[in-house]
Coordinates of N, CA and C in Angstrom, one line a residue:
Chain X
A1413 N 49.4 53.0 114.6 CA 50.2 53.0 113.4 C 49.3 53.2 112.2
Q1414 N 49.9 53.9 111.2 CA 49.2 54.2 110.0 C 49.0 52.9 109.2
S1415 N 47.9 52.9 108.4 CA 47.7 51.7 107.5 C 46.9 52.2 106.3
V1416 N 47.0 51.4 105.2 CA 46.3 51.8 104.0 C 45.6 50.5 103.5
T1417 N 44.4 50.7 103.1 CA 43.6 49.6 102.5 C 43.2 49.9 101.1
Q1418 N 43.5 49.0 100.2 CA 43.0 49.1 98.9 C 42.0 47.9 98.7
P1419 N 40.7 48.1 98.8 CA 39.8 46.9 98.9 C 39.8 46.0 97.6
D1420 N 40.1 46.6 96.5 CA 40.0 45.9 95.2 C 41.4 45.4 94.8
I1421 N 41.5 44.0 94.8 CA 42.8 43.5 94.3 C 42.9 43.6 92.8
H1422 N 41.8 43.3 92.1 CA 41.8 43.4 90.6 C 40.6 44.2 90.2
I1423 N 40.7 45.0 89.2 CA 39.6 45.7 88.6 C 39.7 45.6 87.1
T1424 N 38.6 45.3 86.4 CA 38.6 45.2 85.0 C 37.7 46.3 84.4
V1425 N 38.2 47.1 83.5 CA 37.5 48.2 83.0 C 37.6 48.2 81.4
S1426 N 36.5 48.5 80.8 CA 36.6 48.6 79.3 C 37.3 49.9 78.9
E1427 N 38.0 49.8 77.8 CA 38.7 51.0 77.3 C 37.7 52.1 77.0
G1428 N 38.0 53.3 77.4 CA 37.1 54.4 77.3 C 36.1 54.7 78.4
A1429 N 36.0 53.7 79.3 CA 35.1 53.8 80.4 C 35.8 54.6 81.5
S1430 N 35.0 55.0 82.5 CA 35.6 55.7 83.7 C 36.2 54.7 84.7
L1431 N 37.0 55.3 85.5 CA 37.7 54.4 86.5 C 37.7 55.1 87.9
E1432 N 37.5 54.3 88.9 CA 37.7 54.7 90.3 C 38.4 53.6 91.1
L1433 N 39.5 53.9 91.6 CA 40.2 53.0 92.5 C 40.1 53.5 93.9
R1434 N 39.8 52.6 94.8 CA 39.5 53.0 96.2 C 40.8 52.9 97.1
C1435 N 40.8 53.8 98.0 CA 41.9 53.8 99.0 C 41.4 54.4 100.3
N1436 N 41.5 53.6 101.4 CA 41.2 54.1 102.7 C 42.4 54.0 103.6
Y1437 N 42.6 55.0 104.4 CA 43.7 55.0 105.3 C 43.3 55.1 106.7
S1438 N 44.2 54.8 107.6 CA 44.0 54.9 109.0 C 45.2 55.7 109.6
Y1439 N 44.9 56.9 110.1 CA 45.9 57.7 110.6 C 45.3 58.8 111.5
G1440 N 45.9 59.2 112.5 CA 45.4 60.1 113.5 C 45.2 61.6 113.0
A1441 N 46.2 62.1 112.4 CA 46.2 63.4 111.9 C 46.0 63.5 110.4
T1442 N 46.1 64.6 109.8 CA 46.0 64.7 108.3 C 47.3 64.1 107.7
P1443 N 47.2 63.1 107.0 CA 48.4 62.4 106.4 C 48.8 63.0 105.1
Y1444 N 50.0 62.7 104.7 CA 50.4 62.9 103.3 C 49.9 61.7 102.5
L1445 N 49.3 61.9 101.4 CA 48.7 60.8 100.6 C 49.2 60.8 99.2
F1446 N 49.4 59.6 98.7 CA 50.1 59.5 97.4 C 49.4 58.4 96.6
W1447 N 49.4 58.5 95.3 CA 49.1 57.4 94.4 C 50.3 57.2 93.4
Y1448 N 50.7 55.9 93.4 CA 51.8 55.5 92.5 C 51.3 54.5 91.5
V1449 N 51.9 54.5 90.3 CA 51.6 53.5 89.3 C 52.8 52.7 89.0
Q1450 N 52.6 51.4 88.8 CA 53.7 50.5 88.4 C 53.4 49.7 87.2
S1451 N 54.0 50.1 86.1 CA 53.7 49.4 84.8 C 54.5 48.1 84.8
P1452 N 54.1 47.1 84.1 CA 54.8 45.8 84.1 C 56.3 45.9 83.9
G1453 N 57.1 45.3 84.8 CA 58.5 45.3 84.8 C 59.2 46.7 85.1
Q1454 N 58.4 47.6 85.6 CA 59.0 48.9 85.8 C 59.0 49.2 87.3
G1455 N 59.6 50.3 87.7 CA 59.6 50.8 89.0 C 58.3 51.6 89.2
L1456 N 58.1 52.2 90.3 CA 56.9 53.0 90.6 C 57.1 54.5 90.2
Q1457 N 56.0 55.0 89.7 CA 56.0 56.4 89.3 C 54.9 57.1 90.0
L1458 N 55.2 58.3 90.5 CA 54.2 59.1 91.2 C 53.1 59.7 90.3
L1459 N 51.9 59.4 90.6 CA 50.8 60.0 89.8 C 50.3 61.3 90.4
L1460 N 50.2 61.4 91.7 CA 49.7 62.6 92.4 C 49.9 62.4 93.8
K1461 N 49.8 63.6 94.5 CA 50.0 63.6 96.0 C 49.1 64.7 96.6
Y1462 N 48.7 64.5 97.9 CA 48.0 65.4 98.6 C 48.7 65.7 99.9
F1463 N 48.9 67.0 100.2 CA 49.4 67.4 101.5 C 48.4 68.2 102.3
S1464 N 47.8 69.2 101.6 CA 46.9 70.1 102.2 C 46.2 70.9 101.2
G1465 N 45.2 71.7 101.6 CA 44.5 72.6 100.6 C 43.4 71.9 99.9
D1466 N 43.3 72.3 98.6 CA 42.2 71.8 97.8 C 42.2 70.2 97.8
T1467 N 41.0 69.7 98.2 CA 40.9 68.3 98.4 C 40.9 67.5 97.1
L1468 N 40.7 68.1 95.9 CA 40.7 67.5 94.6 C 42.1 67.8 94.0
V1469 N 42.8 66.7 93.8 CA 44.2 66.8 93.3 C 44.3 66.3 91.9
Q1470 N 44.9 67.1 91.1 CA 45.2 66.6 89.7 C 46.6 66.1 89.5
G1471 N 46.7 65.0 88.8 CA 48.0 64.4 88.6 C 48.3 64.2 87.1
I1472 N 49.3 63.4 86.9 CA 49.7 63.2 85.5 C 48.8 62.1 84.8
K1473 N 48.9 62.1 83.5 CA 48.2 61.1 82.7 C 46.7 61.2 82.9
G1474 N 46.2 62.3 83.2 CA 44.7 62.5 83.3 C 44.1 62.0 84.6
F1475 N 44.9 61.6 85.5 CA 44.3 61.1 86.8 C 44.0 62.3 87.8
E1476 N 43.1 62.0 88.7 CA 42.8 62.9 89.8 C 42.4 62.1 91.0
A1477 N 42.5 62.7 92.1 CA 42.1 62.0 93.4 C 41.4 63.0 94.3
E1478 N 40.5 62.5 95.1 CA 39.8 63.4 96.0 C 40.0 62.9 97.5
F1479 N 40.5 63.8 98.3 CA 40.7 63.5 99.7 C 39.4 63.8 100.5
K1480 N 38.9 62.8 101.1 CA 37.7 63.0 102.0 C 38.0 62.6 103.4
R1481 N 38.2 63.6 104.2 CA 38.6 63.3 105.6 C 37.5 62.5 106.3
S1482 N 36.2 62.8 106.1 CA 35.2 62.2 106.9 C 35.1 60.7 106.6
Q1483 N 35.6 60.3 105.4 CA 35.5 58.9 105.0 C 36.9 58.3 105.1
S1484 N 37.9 59.0 105.4 CA 39.3 58.6 105.5 C 39.7 57.9 104.1
S1485 N 39.3 58.6 103.1 CA 39.5 58.0 101.7 C 40.3 58.9 100.8
F1486 N 40.9 58.4 99.8 CA 41.7 59.1 98.8 C 41.6 58.3 97.5
N1487 N 40.4 58.4 96.9 CA 40.1 57.5 95.7 C 40.7 58.2 94.5
L1488 N 41.2 57.3 93.6 CA 41.8 57.8 92.3 C 40.8 57.6 91.2
R1489 N 40.7 58.6 90.3 CA 39.7 58.6 89.3 C 40.3 59.0 87.9
K1490 N 39.7 58.5 86.9 CA 40.1 58.9 85.5 C 38.8 58.8 84.7
P1491 N 38.4 59.8 83.9 CA 37.2 59.8 83.2 C 37.1 58.8 82.1
S1492 N 38.3 58.5 81.4 CA 38.3 57.6 80.3 C 39.6 56.9 80.2
V1493 N 39.6 55.6 80.4 CA 40.9 54.9 80.5 C 41.3 54.5 79.1
H1494 N 42.7 54.3 79.0 CA 43.3 53.9 77.8 C 44.0 52.6 78.1
W1495 N 44.2 51.8 77.0 CA 44.9 50.5 77.2 C 46.2 50.6 77.9
S1496 N 46.9 51.8 77.8 CA 48.2 51.9 78.4 C 48.1 52.2 79.9
D1497 N 46.9 52.3 80.4 CA 46.7 52.5 81.8 C 46.7 51.2 82.6
A1498 N 46.7 50.1 81.9 CA 46.8 48.8 82.5 C 48.1 48.7 83.3
A1499 N 48.0 48.5 84.6 CA 49.2 48.5 85.5 C 48.7 48.2 86.9
E1500 N 49.7 48.2 87.9 CA 49.4 48.1 89.3 C 49.4 49.5 89.9
Y1501 N 48.4 49.8 90.7 CA 48.3 51.1 91.3 C 48.4 50.9 92.9
F1502 N 49.2 51.8 93.4 CA 49.4 51.7 94.9 C 49.1 53.1 95.5
C1503 N 48.3 53.0 96.6 CA 48.0 54.1 97.4 C 49.0 54.1 98.6
A1504 N 49.5 55.2 99.0 CA 50.5 55.3 100.1 C 50.2 56.4 101.0
V1505 N 50.6 56.3 102.2 CA 50.4 57.3 103.2 C 51.7 57.6 104.0
G1506 N 52.0 58.8 104.3 CA 53.1 59.2 105.1 C 52.8 60.2 106.1
E1507 N 53.6 60.4 107.1 CA 53.3 61.3 108.2 C 54.2 62.5 108.2
G1508 N 55.1 62.6 107.2 CA 56.0 63.7 107.1 C 57.3 63.6 107.8
G1509 N 57.5 62.6 108.6 CA 58.7 62.4 109.3 C 59.7 61.6 108.5
A1510 N 60.7 61.0 109.1 CA 61.7 60.3 108.4 C 61.3 58.9 108.0
D1511 N 60.3 58.3 108.7 CA 59.9 57.0 108.3 C 59.3 57.0 106.8
G1512 N 59.5 55.9 106.2 CA 59.0 55.8 104.8 C 57.5 55.8 104.7
L1513 N 57.1 55.7 103.5 CA 55.6 55.6 103.2 C 55.1 54.2 103.6
T1514 N 53.8 54.2 104.0 CA 53.1 52.9 104.1 C 52.3 52.7 102.9
F1515 N 52.5 51.6 102.2 CA 51.8 51.4 100.9 C 50.7 50.4 101.2
G1516 N 49.6 50.6 100.4 CA 48.6 49.6 100.3 C 49.1 48.4 99.5
K1517 N 48.3 47.3 99.4 CA 48.7 46.1 98.7 C 48.6 46.2 97.2
G1518 N 48.0 47.2 96.7 CA 47.9 47.5 95.3 C 46.6 47.0 94.7
T1519 N 46.2 47.6 93.6 CA 45.1 47.2 92.8 C 45.6 47.0 91.3
H1520 N 45.3 45.8 90.8 CA 45.8 45.5 89.5 C 44.7 45.9 88.5
L1521 N 44.9 46.8 87.6 CA 44.0 47.3 86.6 C 44.1 46.6 85.3
I1522 N 43.0 46.0 84.8 CA 43.0 45.3 83.5 C 42.1 46.1 82.6
I1523 N 42.5 46.4 81.4 CA 41.7 47.1 80.5 C 41.3 46.2 79.4
Q1524 N 40.0 46.1 79.2 CA 39.4 45.3 78.2 C 39.2 46.1 76.9
P1525 N 39.5 45.5 75.7 CA 39.3 46.3 74.5 C 37.8 46.6 74.2
Chain G
E485 N 70.0 62.5 82.4 CA 68.7 62.2 82.8 C 68.6 61.8 84.3
A486 N 67.7 62.4 85.0 CA 67.5 62.1 86.4 C 67.1 60.7 86.6
Q487 N 67.8 59.9 87.4 CA 67.3 58.5 87.6 C 68.0 57.9 88.8
V488 N 67.3 56.8 89.2 CA 67.8 55.9 90.2 C 68.2 54.6 89.5
T489 N 69.4 54.1 89.6 CA 69.8 52.9 89.0 C 70.1 51.8 90.0
Q490 N 69.8 50.6 89.7 CA 70.0 49.4 90.5 C 70.7 48.4 89.8
N491 N 71.6 47.7 90.4 CA 72.3 46.5 89.8 C 72.6 45.5 90.9
P492 N 72.4 44.2 90.5 CA 71.9 43.8 89.2 C 70.4 43.9 89.1
R493 N 69.8 43.7 87.9 CA 68.4 43.7 87.8 C 67.8 42.3 88.1
Y494 N 68.5 41.3 87.9 CA 68.1 40.0 88.2 C 69.2 39.2 88.9
L495 N 68.9 38.4 89.9 CA 70.0 37.7 90.6 C 69.4 36.4 91.1
I496 N 70.0 35.3 90.8 CA 69.7 34.0 91.4 C 70.9 33.6 92.2
T497 N 70.7 33.3 93.5 CA 71.8 32.9 94.3 C 71.4 31.7 95.2
V498 N 72.3 31.3 96.1 CA 72.1 30.2 97.0 C 72.1 30.7 98.4
T499 N 71.5 29.9 99.3 CA 71.4 30.3 100.7 C 72.8 30.5 101.3
G500 N 73.0 31.6 102.0 CA 74.2 31.8 102.7 C 75.3 32.6 101.9
K501 N 75.1 32.8 100.7 CA 76.2 33.4 99.9 C 75.9 34.9 99.9
K502 N 76.8 35.7 100.5 CA 76.7 37.1 100.6 C 76.5 37.8 99.3
L503 N 75.6 38.8 99.3 CA 75.4 39.5 98.1 C 75.2 41.0 98.4
T504 N 75.4 41.8 97.4 CA 75.2 43.3 97.5 C 74.4 43.7 96.3
V505 N 73.3 44.5 96.5 CA 72.6 45.1 95.5 C 72.9 46.6 95.5
T506 N 73.4 47.1 94.4 CA 73.8 48.5 94.4 C 72.6 49.4 94.0
C507 N 72.6 50.7 94.5 CA 71.7 51.7 94.2 C 72.4 53.0 94.1
S508 N 72.1 53.7 93.0 CA 72.8 55.0 92.8 C 71.8 56.0 92.3
Q509 N 71.8 57.3 92.7 CA 71.0 58.3 92.2 C 71.8 59.5 91.8
N510 N 71.4 60.2 90.8 CA 72.1 61.3 90.3 C 71.4 62.7 90.5
M511 N 70.5 62.7 91.4 CA 69.7 63.9 91.7 C 70.1 64.7 92.9
N512 N 71.2 64.3 93.5 CA 71.7 64.9 94.8 C 70.7 64.9 95.9
H513 N 69.9 63.8 95.9 CA 68.9 63.6 96.9 C 69.5 63.2 98.3
E514 N 69.0 63.7 99.3 CA 69.5 63.4 100.7 C 68.8 62.0 101.2
Y515 N 67.6 61.8 100.9 CA 66.8 60.7 101.4 C 66.9 59.5 100.4
M516 N 67.3 58.3 100.9 CA 67.2 57.1 100.1 C 66.6 56.0 100.9
S517 N 66.1 55.1 100.2 CA 65.3 54.0 100.9 C 65.3 52.7 100.1
W518 N 65.2 51.6 100.8 CA 65.0 50.3 100.2 C 63.6 49.7 100.6
Y519 N 62.9 49.2 99.6 CA 61.7 48.5 99.8 C 61.8 47.1 99.2
R520 N 61.0 46.2 99.7 CA 60.8 44.9 99.1 C 59.3 44.8 98.7
Q521 N 59.0 44.2 97.6 CA 57.7 44.0 97.1 C 57.4 42.5 97.0
D522 N 56.3 42.1 97.7 CA 55.9 40.7 97.7 C 54.5 40.6 97.3
P523 N 54.1 39.6 96.6 CA 52.7 39.4 96.1 C 51.7 39.5 97.3
G524 N 50.7 40.3 97.2 CA 49.7 40.4 98.2 C 50.1 41.2 99.4
L525 N 51.3 41.7 99.5 CA 51.8 42.5 100.6 C 52.2 43.9 100.3
G526 N 52.2 44.2 99.0 CA 52.6 45.6 98.6 C 54.1 45.8 98.9
L527 N 54.4 47.1 99.1 CA 55.8 47.4 99.3 C 56.0 47.7 100.8
R528 N 57.1 47.1 101.3 CA 57.5 47.3 102.7 C 58.9 47.9 102.8
Q529 N 59.1 48.9 103.7 CA 60.4 49.5 103.8 C 61.3 48.7 104.6
I530 N 62.6 48.5 104.1 CA 63.6 47.7 104.7 C 64.5 48.7 105.6
Y531 N 65.1 49.6 105.0 CA 66.0 50.6 105.6 C 65.8 51.9 104.9
Y532 N 66.2 53.0 105.6 CA 66.2 54.3 104.9 C 67.4 55.1 105.5
S533 N 67.7 56.1 104.7 CA 68.9 57.0 105.1 C 68.5 58.4 104.8
M534 N 68.7 59.2 105.9 CA 68.3 60.6 105.8 C 69.5 61.4 105.1
N535 N 70.7 60.9 105.3 CA 71.8 61.6 104.7 C 73.0 60.7 104.8
V536 N 74.2 61.1 104.4 CA 75.4 60.4 104.5 C 75.7 60.0 106.0
E537 N 76.0 58.7 106.1 CA 76.3 58.1 107.5 C 75.1 58.1 108.4
V538 N 73.9 58.4 107.9 CA 72.7 58.3 108.8 C 71.7 57.3 108.2
T539 N 71.6 56.2 108.8 CA 70.6 55.2 108.4 C 69.8 54.7 109.5
D540 N 68.6 54.1 109.2 CA 67.7 53.6 110.2 C 66.8 52.5 109.6
K541 N 66.3 51.7 110.6 CA 65.5 50.6 110.2 C 64.1 51.0 109.7
G542 N 63.6 50.3 108.7 CA 62.3 50.4 108.3 C 61.4 49.3 109.0
D543 N 60.4 48.8 108.3 CA 59.5 47.9 108.9 C 60.0 46.4 108.9
V544 N 60.9 46.1 107.9 CA 61.3 44.7 107.8 C 62.8 44.6 107.6
P545 N 63.6 45.1 108.6 CA 65.1 45.1 108.4 C 65.8 43.8 108.7
E546 N 65.2 42.8 109.2 CA 65.9 41.6 109.6 C 66.5 40.9 108.4
G547 N 67.8 40.6 108.6 CA 68.6 39.9 107.5 C 69.2 40.9 106.5
Y548 N 69.1 42.2 106.7 CA 69.6 43.1 105.7 C 70.6 44.1 106.4
K549 N 71.5 44.6 105.7 CA 72.4 45.7 106.1 C 72.4 46.8 105.0
V550 N 72.7 48.0 105.4 CA 72.9 49.1 104.4 C 74.1 49.9 104.9
S551 N 74.6 50.7 103.9 CA 75.6 51.7 104.3 C 75.3 52.9 103.4
R552 N 75.8 54.1 103.9 CA 75.6 55.3 103.1 C 76.9 56.1 103.3
K553 N 77.9 55.8 102.5 CA 79.2 56.4 102.6 C 79.3 57.6 101.7
E554 N 78.5 57.6 100.7 CA 78.4 58.7 99.7 C 77.0 59.1 99.5
K555 N 76.7 60.3 99.2 CA 75.3 60.8 99.0 C 74.6 60.0 97.9
R556 N 75.3 59.7 96.9 CA 74.6 59.1 95.7 C 74.4 57.6 95.8
N557 N 75.1 56.9 96.7 CA 75.0 55.5 96.7 C 74.4 54.9 98.0
F558 N 73.6 53.9 97.9 CA 73.0 53.3 99.1 C 72.8 51.8 98.8
P559 N 73.9 51.0 99.0 CA 73.8 49.6 98.7 C 73.1 48.8 99.8
L560 N 72.4 47.7 99.3 CA 71.7 46.8 100.2 C 72.5 45.5 100.3
I561 N 72.8 45.1 101.5 CA 73.7 44.0 101.7 C 72.9 42.8 102.4
L562 N 73.0 41.6 101.8 CA 72.4 40.5 102.4 C 73.6 39.6 102.8
E563 N 73.9 39.6 104.1 CA 75.1 38.8 104.6 C 75.0 37.3 104.4
S564 N 73.8 36.8 104.7 CA 73.6 35.4 104.6 C 72.1 35.2 104.1
P565 N 71.9 35.3 102.8 CA 70.6 35.3 102.2 C 69.9 33.9 102.5
S566 N 68.6 34.1 102.7 CA 67.7 32.9 102.9 C 66.6 32.9 101.9
P567 N 65.9 31.8 101.7 CA 64.8 31.7 100.7 C 63.7 32.7 101.0
N568 N 63.5 33.1 102.2 CA 62.4 34.0 102.5 C 62.8 35.5 102.1
Q569 N 64.0 35.7 101.6 CA 64.4 37.0 101.1 C 64.2 37.0 99.6
T570 N 63.7 36.0 99.0 CA 63.3 36.0 97.6 C 62.2 37.1 97.4
S571 N 62.5 38.0 96.6 CA 61.6 39.2 96.5 C 62.0 40.1 95.3
L572 N 61.2 41.1 95.1 CA 61.5 42.2 94.2 C 61.9 43.4 95.1
Y573 N 63.1 43.9 94.8 CA 63.6 45.0 95.7 C 63.6 46.3 94.9
F574 N 63.2 47.4 95.5 CA 63.3 48.7 94.9 C 64.0 49.7 95.8
C575 N 64.9 50.4 95.2 CA 65.5 51.5 95.8 C 64.8 52.8 95.4
A576 N 64.7 53.8 96.3 CA 64.0 55.0 96.0 C 64.8 56.2 96.6
S577 N 64.7 57.3 96.0 CA 65.3 58.5 96.6 C 64.3 59.7 96.5
S578 N 64.5 60.6 97.4 CA 63.7 61.9 97.4 C 64.6 63.0 97.9
L579 N 64.1 64.2 97.7 CA 64.9 65.4 98.0 C 65.4 65.4 99.5
S580 N 64.5 65.3 100.4 CA 64.9 65.3 101.8 C 64.1 64.5 102.8
R581 N 62.8 64.2 102.3 CA 61.9 63.5 103.2 C 61.1 62.5 102.4
P582 N 60.5 61.5 103.0 CA 59.7 60.6 102.2 C 58.5 61.3 101.6
K583 N 58.0 62.4 102.2 CA 56.8 63.0 101.6 C 57.2 63.8 100.3
D584 N 58.4 64.0 100.1 CA 58.8 64.6 98.8 C 58.6 63.5 97.8
T585 N 58.5 63.9 96.6 CA 58.3 62.9 95.5 C 59.5 61.9 95.5
Q586 N 59.1 60.6 95.7 CA 60.1 59.6 95.6 C 60.3 59.1 94.2
Y587 N 61.5 58.9 93.8 CA 61.9 58.4 92.5 C 62.4 56.9 92.8
F588 N 61.8 56.0 92.0 CA 62.1 54.6 92.2 C 63.0 54.1 91.1
G589 N 63.9 53.2 91.5 CA 64.7 52.4 90.6 C 63.9 51.4 89.9
P590 N 64.4 50.7 88.9 CA 63.7 49.7 88.1 C 63.4 48.4 88.8
G591 N 64.1 48.2 89.9 CA 63.8 47.0 90.7 C 64.9 45.9 90.4
T592 N 65.1 45.1 91.4 CA 66.0 43.9 91.4 C 65.2 42.7 91.8
R593 N 65.1 41.8 90.9 CA 64.4 40.5 91.3 C 65.4 39.5 91.8
L594 N 65.3 39.2 93.1 CA 66.2 38.3 93.7 C 65.6 37.0 94.0
T595 N 66.2 35.9 93.6 CA 65.8 34.5 94.0 C 66.9 33.9 94.8
V596 N 66.5 33.4 96.0 CA 67.5 32.7 96.8 C 67.1 31.2 96.9
L597 N 67.9 30.3 96.4 CA 67.6 28.9 96.4 C 68.1 28.2 97.7

């Protein structure tokens, strides 16, 4: 069965600093990989996704993620965070069939002034 | 505006009192899904529907029912709610498969006393 691990429950970053959120997955084949963001009191919004091809994926709000098959990772990055990036971030994996996505437990991002 | 709506947004009820949470999308999506979000557990899929009259169980279906009589609506039914169903519920829809971009509703916070 597929699984997703987000090792960091909380991360605190200063405004303007760079950010990297970690995601590791367990899956036999090449999975479909996603990053979603959940702002306080809101639903989830897709930041970016990877299906195939270029392993560096650009998303919305200045985020990018890199798929590394050898490390089974799909880490999310942003070169300079803004206070509005404070939110919960979820990594998810899917296999392309009818079953829904498997989500990680989330990483809570706190931005320090 | 393309959106997924859920009602109610907040609900406090008592054990055993049947309730329905409605979900509606205006994007003509075929795939719809229900998730529950619990602290430390991330999102877990309850039920999904590939199209009208086609539904299937997700990872945590016990205690829930769904129906898909119309393409746009996918209500979640709790026939006899219990306190362990206290959670934040999200409805999501996508074009035809979970790997397509999923659009999430704003969530329904349910408390069962």
